[in-house]
């Protein structure tokens, strides 16, 4: 690859550690602007020893900063700073609770089918699923790593509408 003198390298990775390794690989082949895309987590800066600075990454759903004010206040009171996926874990647990209520049972064989029928206002917005089990009207958030932290820069809405999230 270095023989063609690339100006950029784009590598899609599912795990943070892979994306950091791919960034180093892109630099090694001579790419001026290595730009891997990875799932985002709060430890990307630590795992990369700083090499992730400026990297672009994405996550399904809204950024934690867009969680409901009620969720943010309650979580901080009980647990401290919100980790990136906390609002999604909460909504996932609440989806199971709602399915149990609908089935009037805690037996997974009885409540699991009801997961397709839940719909409620959660920490990350309206939680509902389609026939395949995918979240309906799910957003995608684009982040960049700035000063060692993942910072949301844009939200892609269903249908492709792009919302600028920068302050």
mmCIF file of C-alpha atoms in Angstrom, residues 56-160:
data_model
loop_
_atom_site.group_PDB
_atom_site.id
_atom_site.type_symbol
_atom_site.label_atom_id
_atom_site.label_comp_id
_atom_site.label_asym_id
_atom_site.label_seq_id
_atom_site.Cartn_x
_atom_site.Cartn_y
_atom_site.Cartn_z
ATOM 1 C CA UNK A 56 -13.590 9.737 14.326
ATOM 2 C CA UNK A 57 -15.908 7.104 15.754
ATOM 3 C CA UNK A 58 -19.599 6.337 15.778
ATOM 4 C CA UNK A 59 -22.209 4.853 18.062
ATOM 5 C CA UNK A 60 -25.773 3.776 17.483
ATOM 6 C CA UNK A 61 -28.145 6.015 19.386
ATOM 7 C CA UNK A 62 -27.838 9.407 21.004
ATOM 8 C CA UNK A 63 -24.800 10.551 22.969
ATOM 9 C CA UNK A 64 -25.005 10.343 26.763
ATOM 10 C CA UNK A 65 -25.234 14.128 26.801
ATOM 11 C CA UNK A 66 -28.649 13.813 25.133
ATOM 12 C CA UNK A 67 -30.087 11.448 27.759
ATOM 13 C CA UNK A 68 -33.160 12.676 29.600
ATOM 14 C CA UNK A 69 -32.458 15.232 32.365
ATOM 15 C CA UNK A 70 -34.232 12.953 34.864
ATOM 16 C CA UNK A 71 -31.938 10.033 34.004
ATOM 17 C CA UNK A 72 -28.798 12.190 34.171
ATOM 18 C CA UNK A 73 -29.698 13.634 37.596
ATOM 19 C CA UNK A 74 -30.659 10.274 39.087
ATOM 20 C CA UNK A 75 -27.649 8.433 37.681
ATOM 21 C CA UNK A 76 -25.174 11.051 38.884
ATOM 22 C CA UNK A 77 -26.755 11.081 42.346
ATOM 23 C CA UNK A 78 -26.440 7.300 42.704
ATOM 24 C CA UNK A 79 -23.378 6.379 40.627
ATOM 25 C CA UNK A 80 -21.390 9.502 39.655
ATOM 26 C CA UNK A 81 -20.306 10.339 36.118
ATOM 27 C CA UNK A 82 -22.291 8.728 33.303
ATOM 28 C CA UNK A 83 -20.405 6.219 31.177
ATOM 29 C CA UNK A 84 -21.204 6.293 27.459
ATOM 30 C CA UNK A 85 -23.510 3.285 27.365
ATOM 31 C CA UNK A 86 -25.299 3.711 30.737
ATOM 32 C CA UNK A 87 -28.503 5.231 29.274
ATOM 33 C CA UNK A 88 -28.756 2.314 26.798
ATOM 34 C CA UNK A 89 -28.238 -0.325 29.499
ATOM 35 C CA UNK A 90 -30.970 1.365 31.531
ATOM 36 C CA UNK A 91 -33.374 1.411 28.587
ATOM 37 C CA UNK A 92 -32.542 -2.211 27.764
ATOM 38 C CA UNK A 93 -33.334 -3.290 31.325
ATOM 39 C CA UNK A 94 -36.546 -1.246 31.278
ATOM 40 C CA UNK A 95 -37.563 -2.878 27.965
ATOM 41 C CA UNK A 96 -37.304 -6.275 29.668
ATOM 42 C CA UNK A 97 -39.319 -4.992 32.660
ATOM 43 C CA UNK A 98 -42.006 -3.644 30.315
ATOM 44 C CA UNK A 99 -42.135 -6.965 28.456
ATOM 45 C CA UNK A 100 -42.525 -8.801 31.786
ATOM 46 C CA UNK A 101 -45.419 -6.520 32.696
ATOM 47 C CA UNK A 102 -47.105 -7.090 29.327
ATOM 48 C CA UNK A 103 -46.718 -10.872 29.702
ATOM 49 C CA UNK A 104 -47.582 -10.786 33.406
ATOM 50 C CA UNK A 105 -44.680 -13.185 33.886
ATOM 51 C CA UNK A 106 -40.962 -13.343 34.645
ATOM 52 C CA UNK A 107 -40.620 -16.514 32.566
ATOM 53 C CA UNK A 108 -38.383 -15.656 29.566
ATOM 54 C CA UNK A 109 -40.389 -17.992 27.343
ATOM 55 C CA UNK A 110 -43.467 -15.877 28.056
ATOM 56 C CA UNK A 111 -42.041 -12.340 28.170
ATOM 57 C CA UNK A 112 -39.435 -12.532 25.362
ATOM 58 C CA UNK A 113 -42.045 -12.328 22.570
ATOM 59 C CA UNK A 114 -43.445 -9.190 24.235
ATOM 60 C CA UNK A 115 -40.142 -7.331 23.680
ATOM 61 C CA UNK A 116 -41.338 -6.702 20.114
ATOM 62 C CA UNK A 117 -44.421 -4.935 21.500
ATOM 63 C CA UNK A 118 -42.938 -2.586 24.103
ATOM 64 C CA UNK A 119 -42.938 1.138 23.539
ATOM 65 C CA UNK A 120 -42.023 3.645 26.218
ATOM 66 C CA UNK A 121 -40.204 6.921 26.819
ATOM 67 C CA UNK A 122 -36.759 5.967 28.116
ATOM 68 C CA UNK A 123 -33.508 7.710 28.963
ATOM 69 C CA UNK A 124 -32.552 7.739 25.270
ATOM 70 C CA UNK A 125 -35.933 8.653 23.814
ATOM 71 C CA UNK A 126 -38.763 6.456 22.609
ATOM 72 C CA UNK A 127 -37.844 2.796 22.965
ATOM 73 C CA UNK A 128 -39.643 0.461 20.553
ATOM 74 C CA UNK A 129 -38.520 -2.361 18.285
ATOM 75 C CA UNK A 130 -39.372 -3.526 14.777
ATOM 76 C CA UNK A 131 -40.189 -7.093 13.711
ATOM 77 C CA UNK A 132 -36.463 -7.945 13.462
ATOM 78 C CA UNK A 133 -35.758 -6.653 16.984
ATOM 79 C CA UNK A 134 -33.955 -3.509 15.806
ATOM 80 C CA UNK A 135 -34.762 -0.274 17.569
ATOM 81 C CA UNK A 136 -37.247 1.844 15.637
ATOM 82 C CA UNK A 137 -36.111 5.296 14.514
ATOM 83 C CA UNK A 138 -32.617 4.812 15.962
ATOM 84 C CA UNK A 139 -30.116 7.611 15.561
ATOM 85 C CA UNK A 140 -26.366 7.309 14.951
ATOM 86 C CA UNK A 141 -23.948 9.693 16.673
ATOM 87 C CA UNK A 142 -20.608 10.709 15.171
ATOM 88 C CA UNK A 143 -17.863 11.552 17.686
ATOM 89 C CA UNK A 144 -14.297 12.767 17.590
ATOM 90 C CA UNK A 145 -11.628 12.311 20.221
ATOM 91 C CA UNK A 146 -10.616 15.701 21.645
ATOM 92 C CA UNK A 147 -8.282 16.152 24.594
ATOM 93 C CA UNK A 148 -8.642 12.475 25.465
ATOM 94 C CA UNK A 149 -12.450 12.446 25.555
ATOM 95 C CA UNK A 150 -15.060 11.367 23.036
ATOM 96 C CA UNK A 151 -17.047 14.420 21.994
ATOM 97 C CA UNK A 152 -20.254 14.260 19.926
ATOM 98 C CA UNK A 153 -20.122 16.336 16.749
ATOM 99 C CA UNK A 154 -23.209 15.215 14.818
ATOM 100 C CA UNK A 155 -26.295 13.041 15.030
ATOM 101 C CA UNK A 156 -27.603 11.202 11.969
ATOM 102 C CA UNK A 157 -31.389 10.832 12.191
ATOM 103 C CA UNK A 158 -33.408 8.121 10.446
ATOM 104 C CA UNK A 159 -33.670 9.018 6.779
ATOM 105 C CA UNK A 160 -30.213 10.624 6.793
#
